[in-house]
Short mmCIF file of C-alpha atoms (C1' of nucleotides) in Angstrom, two decimals:
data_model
loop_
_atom_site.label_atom_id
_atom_site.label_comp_id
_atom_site.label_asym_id
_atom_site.label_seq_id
_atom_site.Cartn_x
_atom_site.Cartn_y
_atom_site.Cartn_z
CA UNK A 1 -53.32 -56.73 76.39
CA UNK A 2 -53.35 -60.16 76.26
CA UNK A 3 -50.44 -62.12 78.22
CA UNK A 4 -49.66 -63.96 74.43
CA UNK A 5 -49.39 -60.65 73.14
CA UNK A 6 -47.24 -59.60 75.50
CA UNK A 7 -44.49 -62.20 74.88
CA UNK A 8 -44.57 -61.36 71.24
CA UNK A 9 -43.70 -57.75 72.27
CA UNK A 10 -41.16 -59.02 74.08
CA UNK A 11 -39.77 -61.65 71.66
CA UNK A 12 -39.66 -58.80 69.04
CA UNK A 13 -37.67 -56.29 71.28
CA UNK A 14 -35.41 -58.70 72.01
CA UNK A 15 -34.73 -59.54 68.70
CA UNK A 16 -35.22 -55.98 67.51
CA UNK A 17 -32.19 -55.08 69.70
CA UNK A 18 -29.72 -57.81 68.12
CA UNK A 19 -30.57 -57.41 65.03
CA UNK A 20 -29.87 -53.81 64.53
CA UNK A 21 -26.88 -54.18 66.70
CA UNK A 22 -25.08 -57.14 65.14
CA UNK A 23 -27.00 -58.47 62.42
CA UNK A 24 -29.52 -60.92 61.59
CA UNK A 25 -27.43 -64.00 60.96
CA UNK A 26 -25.17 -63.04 63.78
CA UNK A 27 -28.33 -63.17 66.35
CA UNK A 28 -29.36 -66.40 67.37
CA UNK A 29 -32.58 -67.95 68.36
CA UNK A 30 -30.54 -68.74 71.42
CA UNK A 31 -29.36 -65.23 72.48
CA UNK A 32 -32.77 -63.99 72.02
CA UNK A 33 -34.25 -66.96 73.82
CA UNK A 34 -31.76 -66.06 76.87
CA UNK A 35 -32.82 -61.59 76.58
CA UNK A 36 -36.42 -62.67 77.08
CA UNK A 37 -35.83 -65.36 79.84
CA UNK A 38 -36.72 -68.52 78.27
CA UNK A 39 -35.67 -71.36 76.04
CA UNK A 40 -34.97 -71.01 72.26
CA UNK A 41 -37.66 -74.00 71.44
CA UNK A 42 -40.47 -71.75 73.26
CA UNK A 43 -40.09 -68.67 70.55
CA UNK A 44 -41.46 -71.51 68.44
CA UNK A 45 -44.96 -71.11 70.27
CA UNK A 46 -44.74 -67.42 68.99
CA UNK A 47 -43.30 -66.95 65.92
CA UNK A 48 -42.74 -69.54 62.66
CA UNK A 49 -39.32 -69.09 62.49
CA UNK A 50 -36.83 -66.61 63.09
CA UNK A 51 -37.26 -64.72 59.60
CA UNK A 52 -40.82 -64.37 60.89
CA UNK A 53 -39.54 -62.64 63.82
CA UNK A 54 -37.89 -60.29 61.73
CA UNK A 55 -40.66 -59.71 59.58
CA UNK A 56 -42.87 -58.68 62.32
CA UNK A 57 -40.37 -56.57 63.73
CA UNK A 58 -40.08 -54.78 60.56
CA UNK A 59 -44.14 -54.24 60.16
CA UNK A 60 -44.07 -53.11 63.52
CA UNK A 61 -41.22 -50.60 62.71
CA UNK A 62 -43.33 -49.23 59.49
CA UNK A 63 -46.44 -49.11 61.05
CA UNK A 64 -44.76 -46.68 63.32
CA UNK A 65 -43.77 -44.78 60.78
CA UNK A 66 -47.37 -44.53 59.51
CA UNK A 67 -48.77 -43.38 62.59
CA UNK A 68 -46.07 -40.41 62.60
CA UNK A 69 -47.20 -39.23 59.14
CA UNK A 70 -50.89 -39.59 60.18
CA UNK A 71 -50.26 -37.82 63.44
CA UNK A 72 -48.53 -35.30 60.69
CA UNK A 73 -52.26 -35.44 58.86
CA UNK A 74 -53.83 -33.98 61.79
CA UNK A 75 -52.06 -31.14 62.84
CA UNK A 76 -54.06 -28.23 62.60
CA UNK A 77 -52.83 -24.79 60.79
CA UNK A 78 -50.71 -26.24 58.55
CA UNK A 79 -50.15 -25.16 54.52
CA UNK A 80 -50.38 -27.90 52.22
CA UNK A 81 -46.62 -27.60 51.05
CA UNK A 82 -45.96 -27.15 54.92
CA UNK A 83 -47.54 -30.96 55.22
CA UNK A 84 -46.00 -32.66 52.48
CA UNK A 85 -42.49 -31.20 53.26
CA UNK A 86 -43.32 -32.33 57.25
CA UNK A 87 -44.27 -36.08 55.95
CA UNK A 88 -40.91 -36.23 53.93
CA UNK A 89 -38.72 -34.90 56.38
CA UNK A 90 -40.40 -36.95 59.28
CA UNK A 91 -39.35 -40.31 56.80
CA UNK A 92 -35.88 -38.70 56.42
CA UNK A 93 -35.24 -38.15 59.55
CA UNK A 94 -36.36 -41.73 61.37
CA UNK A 95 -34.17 -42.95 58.53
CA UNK A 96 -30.67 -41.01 59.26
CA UNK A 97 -31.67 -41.49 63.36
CA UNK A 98 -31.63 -45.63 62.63
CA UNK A 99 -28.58 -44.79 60.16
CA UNK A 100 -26.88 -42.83 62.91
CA UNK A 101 -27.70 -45.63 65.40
CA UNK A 102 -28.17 -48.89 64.77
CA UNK A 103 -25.19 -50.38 63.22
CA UNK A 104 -26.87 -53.19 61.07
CA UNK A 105 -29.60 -51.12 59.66
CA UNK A 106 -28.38 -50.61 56.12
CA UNK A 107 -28.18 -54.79 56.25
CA UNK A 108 -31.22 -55.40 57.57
CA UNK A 109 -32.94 -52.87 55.01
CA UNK A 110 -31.17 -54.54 51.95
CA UNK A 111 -32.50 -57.82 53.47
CA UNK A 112 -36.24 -57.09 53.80
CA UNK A 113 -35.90 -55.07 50.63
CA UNK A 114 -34.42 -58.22 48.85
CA UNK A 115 -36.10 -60.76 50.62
CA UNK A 116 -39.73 -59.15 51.15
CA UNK A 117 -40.25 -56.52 48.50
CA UNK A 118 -43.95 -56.84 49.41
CA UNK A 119 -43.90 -55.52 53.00
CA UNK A 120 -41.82 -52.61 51.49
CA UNK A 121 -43.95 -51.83 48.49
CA UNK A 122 -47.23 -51.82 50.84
CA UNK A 123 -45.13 -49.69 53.40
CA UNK A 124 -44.38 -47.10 50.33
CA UNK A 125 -48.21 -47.05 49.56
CA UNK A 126 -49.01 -45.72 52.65
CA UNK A 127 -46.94 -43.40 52.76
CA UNK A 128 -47.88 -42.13 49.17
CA UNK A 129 -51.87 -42.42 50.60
CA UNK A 130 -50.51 -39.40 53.20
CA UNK A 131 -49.17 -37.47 50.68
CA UNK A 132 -52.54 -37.51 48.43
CA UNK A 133 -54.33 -36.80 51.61
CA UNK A 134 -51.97 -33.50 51.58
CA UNK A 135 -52.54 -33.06 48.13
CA UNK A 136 -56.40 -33.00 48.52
CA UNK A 137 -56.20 -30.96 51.33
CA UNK A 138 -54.02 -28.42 49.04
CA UNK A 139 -56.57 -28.77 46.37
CA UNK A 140 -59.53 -28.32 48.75
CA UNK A 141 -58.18 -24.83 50.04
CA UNK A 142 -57.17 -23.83 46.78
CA UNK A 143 -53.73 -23.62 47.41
CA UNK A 144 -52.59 -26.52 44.70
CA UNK A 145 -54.36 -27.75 41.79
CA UNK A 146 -53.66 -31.87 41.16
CA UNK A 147 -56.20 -32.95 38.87
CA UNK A 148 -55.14 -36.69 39.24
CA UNK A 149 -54.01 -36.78 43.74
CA UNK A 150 -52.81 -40.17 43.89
CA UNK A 151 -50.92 -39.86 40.42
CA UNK A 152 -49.54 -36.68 42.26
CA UNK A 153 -48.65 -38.20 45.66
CA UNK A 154 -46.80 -40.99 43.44
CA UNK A 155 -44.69 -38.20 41.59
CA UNK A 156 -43.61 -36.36 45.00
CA UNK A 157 -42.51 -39.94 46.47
CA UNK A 158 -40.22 -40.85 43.32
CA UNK A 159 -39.26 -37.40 43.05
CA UNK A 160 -38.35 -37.96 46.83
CA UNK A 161 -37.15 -41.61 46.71
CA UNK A 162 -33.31 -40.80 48.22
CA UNK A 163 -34.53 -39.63 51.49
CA UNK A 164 -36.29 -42.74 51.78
CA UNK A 165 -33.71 -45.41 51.24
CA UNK A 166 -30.25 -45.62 53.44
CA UNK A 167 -28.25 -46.32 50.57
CA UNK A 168 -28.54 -43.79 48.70
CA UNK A 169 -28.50 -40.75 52.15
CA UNK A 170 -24.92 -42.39 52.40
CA UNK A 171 -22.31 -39.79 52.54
CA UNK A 172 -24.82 -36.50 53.01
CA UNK A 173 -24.90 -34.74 55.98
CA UNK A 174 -28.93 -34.28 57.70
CA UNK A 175 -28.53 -30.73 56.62
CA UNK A 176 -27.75 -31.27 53.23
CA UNK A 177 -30.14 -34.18 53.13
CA UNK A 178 -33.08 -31.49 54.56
CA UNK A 179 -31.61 -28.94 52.71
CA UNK A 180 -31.71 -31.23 48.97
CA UNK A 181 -35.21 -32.02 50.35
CA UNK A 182 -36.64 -29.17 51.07
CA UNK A 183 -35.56 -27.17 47.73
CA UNK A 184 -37.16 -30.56 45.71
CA UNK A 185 -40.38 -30.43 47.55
CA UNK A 186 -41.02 -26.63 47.25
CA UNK A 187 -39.89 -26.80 43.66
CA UNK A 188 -42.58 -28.98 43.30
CA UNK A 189 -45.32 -27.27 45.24
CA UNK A 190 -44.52 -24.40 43.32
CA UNK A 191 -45.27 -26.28 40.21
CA UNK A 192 -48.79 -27.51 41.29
CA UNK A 193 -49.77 -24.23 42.76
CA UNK A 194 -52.89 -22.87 41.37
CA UNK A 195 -52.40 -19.75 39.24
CA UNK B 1 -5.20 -45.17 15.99
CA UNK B 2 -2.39 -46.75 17.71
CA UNK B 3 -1.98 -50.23 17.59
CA UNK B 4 -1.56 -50.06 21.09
CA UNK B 5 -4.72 -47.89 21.86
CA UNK B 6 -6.51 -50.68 18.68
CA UNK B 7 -5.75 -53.55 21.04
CA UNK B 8 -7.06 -51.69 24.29
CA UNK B 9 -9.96 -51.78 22.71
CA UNK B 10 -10.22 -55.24 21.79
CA UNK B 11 -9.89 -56.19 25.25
CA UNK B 12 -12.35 -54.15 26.71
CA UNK B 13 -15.21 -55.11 24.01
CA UNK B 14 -14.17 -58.30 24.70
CA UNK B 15 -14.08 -58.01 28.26
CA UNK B 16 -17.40 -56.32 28.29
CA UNK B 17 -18.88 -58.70 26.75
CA UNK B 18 -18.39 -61.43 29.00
CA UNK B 19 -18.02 -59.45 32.32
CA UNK B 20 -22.07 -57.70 30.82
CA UNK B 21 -23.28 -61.70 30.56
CA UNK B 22 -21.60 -63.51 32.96
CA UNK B 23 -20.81 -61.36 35.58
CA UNK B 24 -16.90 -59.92 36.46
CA UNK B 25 -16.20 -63.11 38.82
CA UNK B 26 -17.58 -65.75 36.31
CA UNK B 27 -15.35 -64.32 33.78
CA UNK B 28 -11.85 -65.16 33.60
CA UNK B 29 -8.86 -63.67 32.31
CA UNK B 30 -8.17 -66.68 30.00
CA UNK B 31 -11.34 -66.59 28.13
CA UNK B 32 -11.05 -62.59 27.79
CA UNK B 33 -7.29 -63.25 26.12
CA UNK B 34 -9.15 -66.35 24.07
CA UNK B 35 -11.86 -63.91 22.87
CA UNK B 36 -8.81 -61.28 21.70
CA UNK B 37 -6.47 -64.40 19.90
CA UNK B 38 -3.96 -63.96 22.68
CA UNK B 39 -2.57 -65.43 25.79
CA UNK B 40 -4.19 -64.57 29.10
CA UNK B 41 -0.28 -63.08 30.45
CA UNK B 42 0.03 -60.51 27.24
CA UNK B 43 -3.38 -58.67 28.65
CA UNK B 44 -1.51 -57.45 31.77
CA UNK B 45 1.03 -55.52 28.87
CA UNK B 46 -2.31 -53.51 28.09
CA UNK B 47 -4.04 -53.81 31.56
CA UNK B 48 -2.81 -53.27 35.24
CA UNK B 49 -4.99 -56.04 36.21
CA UNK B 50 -8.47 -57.31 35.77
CA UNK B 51 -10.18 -54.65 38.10
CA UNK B 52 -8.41 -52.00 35.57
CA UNK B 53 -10.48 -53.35 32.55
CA UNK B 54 -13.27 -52.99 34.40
CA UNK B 55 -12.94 -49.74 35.48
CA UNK B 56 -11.83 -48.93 31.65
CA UNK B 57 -14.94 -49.94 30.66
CA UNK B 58 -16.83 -48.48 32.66
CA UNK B 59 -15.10 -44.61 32.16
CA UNK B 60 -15.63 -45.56 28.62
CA UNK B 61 -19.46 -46.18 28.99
CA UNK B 62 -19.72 -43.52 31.24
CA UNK B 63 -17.98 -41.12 28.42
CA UNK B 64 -20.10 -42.45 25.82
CA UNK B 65 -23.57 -41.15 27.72
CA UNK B 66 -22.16 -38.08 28.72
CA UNK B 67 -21.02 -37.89 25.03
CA UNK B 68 -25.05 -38.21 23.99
CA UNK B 69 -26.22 -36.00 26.35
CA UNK B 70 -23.87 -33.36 25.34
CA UNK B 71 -24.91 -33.67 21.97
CA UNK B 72 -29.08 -33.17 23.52
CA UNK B 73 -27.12 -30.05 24.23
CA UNK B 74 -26.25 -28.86 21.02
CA UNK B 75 -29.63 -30.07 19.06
CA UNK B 76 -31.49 -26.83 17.97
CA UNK B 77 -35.28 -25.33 18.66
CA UNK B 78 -35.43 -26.58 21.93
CA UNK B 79 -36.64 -25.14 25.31
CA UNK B 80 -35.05 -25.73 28.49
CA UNK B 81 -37.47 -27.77 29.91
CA UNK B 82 -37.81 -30.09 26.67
CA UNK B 83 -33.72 -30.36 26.87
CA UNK B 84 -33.82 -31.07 30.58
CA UNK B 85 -36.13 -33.82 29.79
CA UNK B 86 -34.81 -34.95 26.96
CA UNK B 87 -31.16 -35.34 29.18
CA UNK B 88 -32.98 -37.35 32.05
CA UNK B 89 -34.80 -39.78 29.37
CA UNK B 90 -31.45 -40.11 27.65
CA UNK B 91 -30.05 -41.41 30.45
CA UNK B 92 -33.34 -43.14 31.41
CA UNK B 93 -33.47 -45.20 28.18
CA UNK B 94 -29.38 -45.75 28.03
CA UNK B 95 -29.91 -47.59 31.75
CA UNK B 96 -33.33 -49.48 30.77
CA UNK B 97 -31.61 -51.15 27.34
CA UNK B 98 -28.76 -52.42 29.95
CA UNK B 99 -31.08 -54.05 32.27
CA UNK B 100 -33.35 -55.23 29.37
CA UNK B 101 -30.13 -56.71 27.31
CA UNK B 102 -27.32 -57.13 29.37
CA UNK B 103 -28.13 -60.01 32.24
CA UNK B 104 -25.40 -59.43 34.69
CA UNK B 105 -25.70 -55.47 34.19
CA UNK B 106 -26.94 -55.06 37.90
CA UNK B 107 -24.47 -56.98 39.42
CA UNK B 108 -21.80 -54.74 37.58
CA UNK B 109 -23.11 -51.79 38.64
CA UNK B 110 -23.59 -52.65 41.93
CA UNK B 111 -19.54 -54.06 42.11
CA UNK B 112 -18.45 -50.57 41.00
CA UNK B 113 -21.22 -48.41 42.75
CA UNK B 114 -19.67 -49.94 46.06
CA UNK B 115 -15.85 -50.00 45.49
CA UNK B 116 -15.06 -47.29 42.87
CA UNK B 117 -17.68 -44.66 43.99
CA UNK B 118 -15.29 -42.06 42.48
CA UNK B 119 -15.96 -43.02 39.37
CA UNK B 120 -19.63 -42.64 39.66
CA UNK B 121 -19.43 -39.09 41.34
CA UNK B 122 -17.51 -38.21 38.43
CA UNK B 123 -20.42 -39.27 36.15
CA UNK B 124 -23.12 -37.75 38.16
CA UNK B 125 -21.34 -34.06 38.01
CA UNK B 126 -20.86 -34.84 34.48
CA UNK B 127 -24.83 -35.00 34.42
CA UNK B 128 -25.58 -32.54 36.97
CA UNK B 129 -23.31 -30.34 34.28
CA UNK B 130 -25.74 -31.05 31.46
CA UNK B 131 -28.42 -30.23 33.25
CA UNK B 132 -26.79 -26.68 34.37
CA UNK B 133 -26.27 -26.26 30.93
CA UNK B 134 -29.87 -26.24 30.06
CA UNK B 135 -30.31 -24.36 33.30
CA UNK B 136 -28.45 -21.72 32.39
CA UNK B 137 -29.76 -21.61 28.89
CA UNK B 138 -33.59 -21.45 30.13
CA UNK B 139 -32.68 -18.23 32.78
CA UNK B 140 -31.02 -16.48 29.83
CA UNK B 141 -34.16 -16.64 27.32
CA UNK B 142 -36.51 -15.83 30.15
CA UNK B 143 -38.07 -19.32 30.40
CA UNK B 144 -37.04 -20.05 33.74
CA UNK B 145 -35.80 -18.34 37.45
CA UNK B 146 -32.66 -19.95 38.67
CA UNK B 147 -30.50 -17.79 40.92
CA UNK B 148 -28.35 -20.42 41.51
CA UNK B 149 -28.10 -22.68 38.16
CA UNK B 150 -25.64 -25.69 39.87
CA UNK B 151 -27.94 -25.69 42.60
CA UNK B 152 -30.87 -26.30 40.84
CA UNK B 153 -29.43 -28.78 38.52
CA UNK B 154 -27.85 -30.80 41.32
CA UNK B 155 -31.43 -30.62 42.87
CA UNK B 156 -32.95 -31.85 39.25
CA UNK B 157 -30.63 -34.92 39.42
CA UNK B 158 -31.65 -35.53 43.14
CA UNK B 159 -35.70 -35.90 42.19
CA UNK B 160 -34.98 -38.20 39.28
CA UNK B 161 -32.28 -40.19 40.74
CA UNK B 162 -34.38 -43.51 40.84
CA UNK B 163 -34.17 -42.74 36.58
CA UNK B 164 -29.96 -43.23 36.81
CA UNK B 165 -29.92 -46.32 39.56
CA UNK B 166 -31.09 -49.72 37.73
CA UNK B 167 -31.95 -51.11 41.50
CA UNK B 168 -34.71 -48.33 41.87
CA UNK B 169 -35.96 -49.14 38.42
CA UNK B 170 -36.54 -52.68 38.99
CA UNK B 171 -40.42 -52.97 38.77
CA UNK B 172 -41.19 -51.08 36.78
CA UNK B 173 -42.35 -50.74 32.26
CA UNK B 174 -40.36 -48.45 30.12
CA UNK B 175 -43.69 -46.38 29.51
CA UNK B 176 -44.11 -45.83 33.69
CA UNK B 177 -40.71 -44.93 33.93
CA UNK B 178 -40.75 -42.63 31.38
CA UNK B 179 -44.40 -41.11 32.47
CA UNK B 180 -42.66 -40.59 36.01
CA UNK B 181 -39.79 -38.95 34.89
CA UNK B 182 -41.51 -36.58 32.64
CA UNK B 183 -44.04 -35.62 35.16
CA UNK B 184 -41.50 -35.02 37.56
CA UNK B 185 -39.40 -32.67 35.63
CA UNK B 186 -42.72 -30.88 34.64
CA UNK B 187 -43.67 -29.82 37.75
CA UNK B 188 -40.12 -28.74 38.69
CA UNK B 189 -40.09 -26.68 35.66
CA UNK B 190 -43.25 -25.67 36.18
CA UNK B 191 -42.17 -24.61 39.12
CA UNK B 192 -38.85 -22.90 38.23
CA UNK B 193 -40.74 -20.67 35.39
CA UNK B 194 -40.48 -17.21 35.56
CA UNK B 195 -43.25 -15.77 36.45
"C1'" DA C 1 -55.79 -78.32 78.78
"C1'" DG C 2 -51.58 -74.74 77.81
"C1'" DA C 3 -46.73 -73.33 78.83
"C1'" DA C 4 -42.31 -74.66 78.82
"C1'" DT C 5 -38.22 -77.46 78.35
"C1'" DG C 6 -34.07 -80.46 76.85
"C1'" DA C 7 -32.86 -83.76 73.63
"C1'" DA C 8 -33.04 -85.09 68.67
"C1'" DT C 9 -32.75 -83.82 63.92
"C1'" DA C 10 -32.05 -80.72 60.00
"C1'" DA C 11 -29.96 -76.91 58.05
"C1'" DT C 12 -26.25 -73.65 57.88
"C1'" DC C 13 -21.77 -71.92 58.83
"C1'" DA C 14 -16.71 -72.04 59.23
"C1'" DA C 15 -11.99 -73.89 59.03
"C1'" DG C 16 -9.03 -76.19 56.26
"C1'" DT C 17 -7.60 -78.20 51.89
"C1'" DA C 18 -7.69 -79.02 46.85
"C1'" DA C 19 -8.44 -76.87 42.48
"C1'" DA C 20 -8.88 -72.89 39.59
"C1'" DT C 21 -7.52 -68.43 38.42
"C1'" DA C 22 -4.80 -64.10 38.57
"C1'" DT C 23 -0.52 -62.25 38.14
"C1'" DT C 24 4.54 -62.27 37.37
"C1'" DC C 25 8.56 -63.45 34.99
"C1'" DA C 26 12.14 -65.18 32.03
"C1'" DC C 27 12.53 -65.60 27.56
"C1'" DA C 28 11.16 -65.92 22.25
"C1'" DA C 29 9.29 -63.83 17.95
"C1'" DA C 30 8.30 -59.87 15.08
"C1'" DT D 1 11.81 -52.22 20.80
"C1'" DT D 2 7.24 -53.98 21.13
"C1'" DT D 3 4.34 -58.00 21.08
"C1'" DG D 4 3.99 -62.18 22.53
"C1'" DT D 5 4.31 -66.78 25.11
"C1'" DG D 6 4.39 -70.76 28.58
"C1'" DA D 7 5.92 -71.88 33.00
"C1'" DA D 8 6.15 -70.38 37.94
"C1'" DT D 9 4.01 -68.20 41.87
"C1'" DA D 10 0.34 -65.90 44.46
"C1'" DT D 11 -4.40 -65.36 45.22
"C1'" DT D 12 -9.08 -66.67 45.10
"C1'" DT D 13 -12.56 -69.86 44.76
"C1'" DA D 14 -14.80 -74.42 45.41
"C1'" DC D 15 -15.32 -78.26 48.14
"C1'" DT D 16 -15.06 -81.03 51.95
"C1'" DT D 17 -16.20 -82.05 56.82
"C1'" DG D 18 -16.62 -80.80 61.65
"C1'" DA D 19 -19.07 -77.50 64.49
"C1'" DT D 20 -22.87 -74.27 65.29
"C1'" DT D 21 -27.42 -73.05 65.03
"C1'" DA D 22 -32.42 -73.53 63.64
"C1'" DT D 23 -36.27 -76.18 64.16
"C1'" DT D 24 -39.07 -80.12 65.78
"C1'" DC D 25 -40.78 -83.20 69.12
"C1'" DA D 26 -41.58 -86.06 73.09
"C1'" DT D 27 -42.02 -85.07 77.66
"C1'" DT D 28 -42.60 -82.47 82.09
"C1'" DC D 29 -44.72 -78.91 84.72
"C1'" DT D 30 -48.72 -76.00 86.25
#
DNA sequence: AGAATGAATAATCAAGTAAATATTCACAAA
DNA sequence: TTTGTGAATATTTACTTGATTATTCATTCT
């Protein structure tokens, strides 16, 4: 990796760390200068600004996400309904862990989703792309039968929108959040199964 | 009527009004006692304060829409899964002719959402009722399998929650929105048939 | 050259004050 | 007795201005 690379990581863990914890506006360039061991003028040679720092860190955090669902893809011996209720629960659950920990999530979620609808819209596709892939593979083995797969993936994920977003898991418990989850997504399956 | 309960409702049409296109701050108590031909200090004989007309109004919208979906209810020749999908587009068009005509309708419903969430609950078991209703009405002419009819209605209202909550909807046509919603309840239909 | 810094400038925030608004009250009209 | 009002008080908002913070830049270091 090279050493410019490196920094970024650095800058972005940093920043990652104060921002969850107290907030974006409360972290300054300063404080993050100081985690990473430099001056607040030299996160200029990395980043634009600061609300690019935040923006990367946020890309980074969803392109995790994406590589958990793919890694989901790939395991072997799995039903289709077994795979779609996996990818949903995986989202639910790195959603109530940051909810659980990081004090400033919900804040820093209604800031990206307000400020940069785009990185969250182009986050959602990929996560409906892992669902088709599910639904083909249903349709493949005969176990579903989704004429249209993307128009299908897009159903399950607005049909499966509240275990997505922080604001609206507030005031369920993870088992009634997995429980609500579940019973939607096998309702669902149920409905597409081939008879 | 009362010419007390008469003048309540002066105030609150004239209250909405205002508080609908110019948001609850922007509106002040002298212009809502302007609008009614009275004096901004004879309100508070009607009102506790200005947060009480708002919440008045609101339990009086909400009453309305519960009002129209109990009457989906009562309409004759219809399956279960045509009612439950007539209830959620009810609702579905109700919300979508606020955002489309009111301008500071999101606002409101964000103000109350986050400091009178009892209110809402109410509303949403008032809906999750409806759609027992129809529940209940589809397990006893054989249409559908529901062993546990508020469970499966509360589920119902979980998958089309982004039809209820104008920030989800944001985005997207009235003919998406209502493509969405009726594929959604479809499938779980579909999927709740007796089979 | 590229990496890094402190000082300079621009933008934003926060404390305090003036103005606007909400709410109360003593009293008048119906 | 209920509806109503204008004046008085309490609260909130809007507006200054001083302080903090973001960002740029000229310069040093390697």
């Amino acid at each position: 990796m090279g050493k410019n690379e490196e920094t970024r990581e650095l800058i972005i863990d940093s920043a990652r760390n104060r921002f969850l914890q107290y907030g974006f506006n409360k972290t300054t360039m300063a404080e993050i200068a100081k985690d990473c061991g430099m001056s607040a003028s030299n996160l200029y040679r990395f980043f634009k600004d600061k609300n690019d720092i935040l923006v990367e860190m946020t890309e980074r955090c969803f392109r995790d996400t994406e590589n958990c669902l793919r890694e989901i893809l790939r395991r072997p011996g799995m039903s289709a309904a077994e795979r779609i209720k996996a990818l949903v629960l995986e989202k639910l659950h790195i959603n109530y862990d940051m909810i659980a920990n990081e004090p400033k999530f919900n804040e820093i979620v209604m800031y990206i989703t307000s400020e940069r609808s785009d990185i969250v819209c182009r986050h959602k596709d990929a996560l409906i792309s892992s669902i088709a892939e599910a639904v083909a593979e249903g349709n493949r083995n005969g176990e579903l039968e989704a004429p249209d797969i993307v128009k299908t993936a897009d159903m399950i994920s607005k049909a499966t929108i509240m275990f997505g977003h922080p604001m609206l898991m507030n005031g369920y418990s993870l088992q009634e959040l997995e429980d609500s989850a579940t019973e939607i997504i096998e309702t669902l399956v149920q409905g597409l199964r081939r008879r």
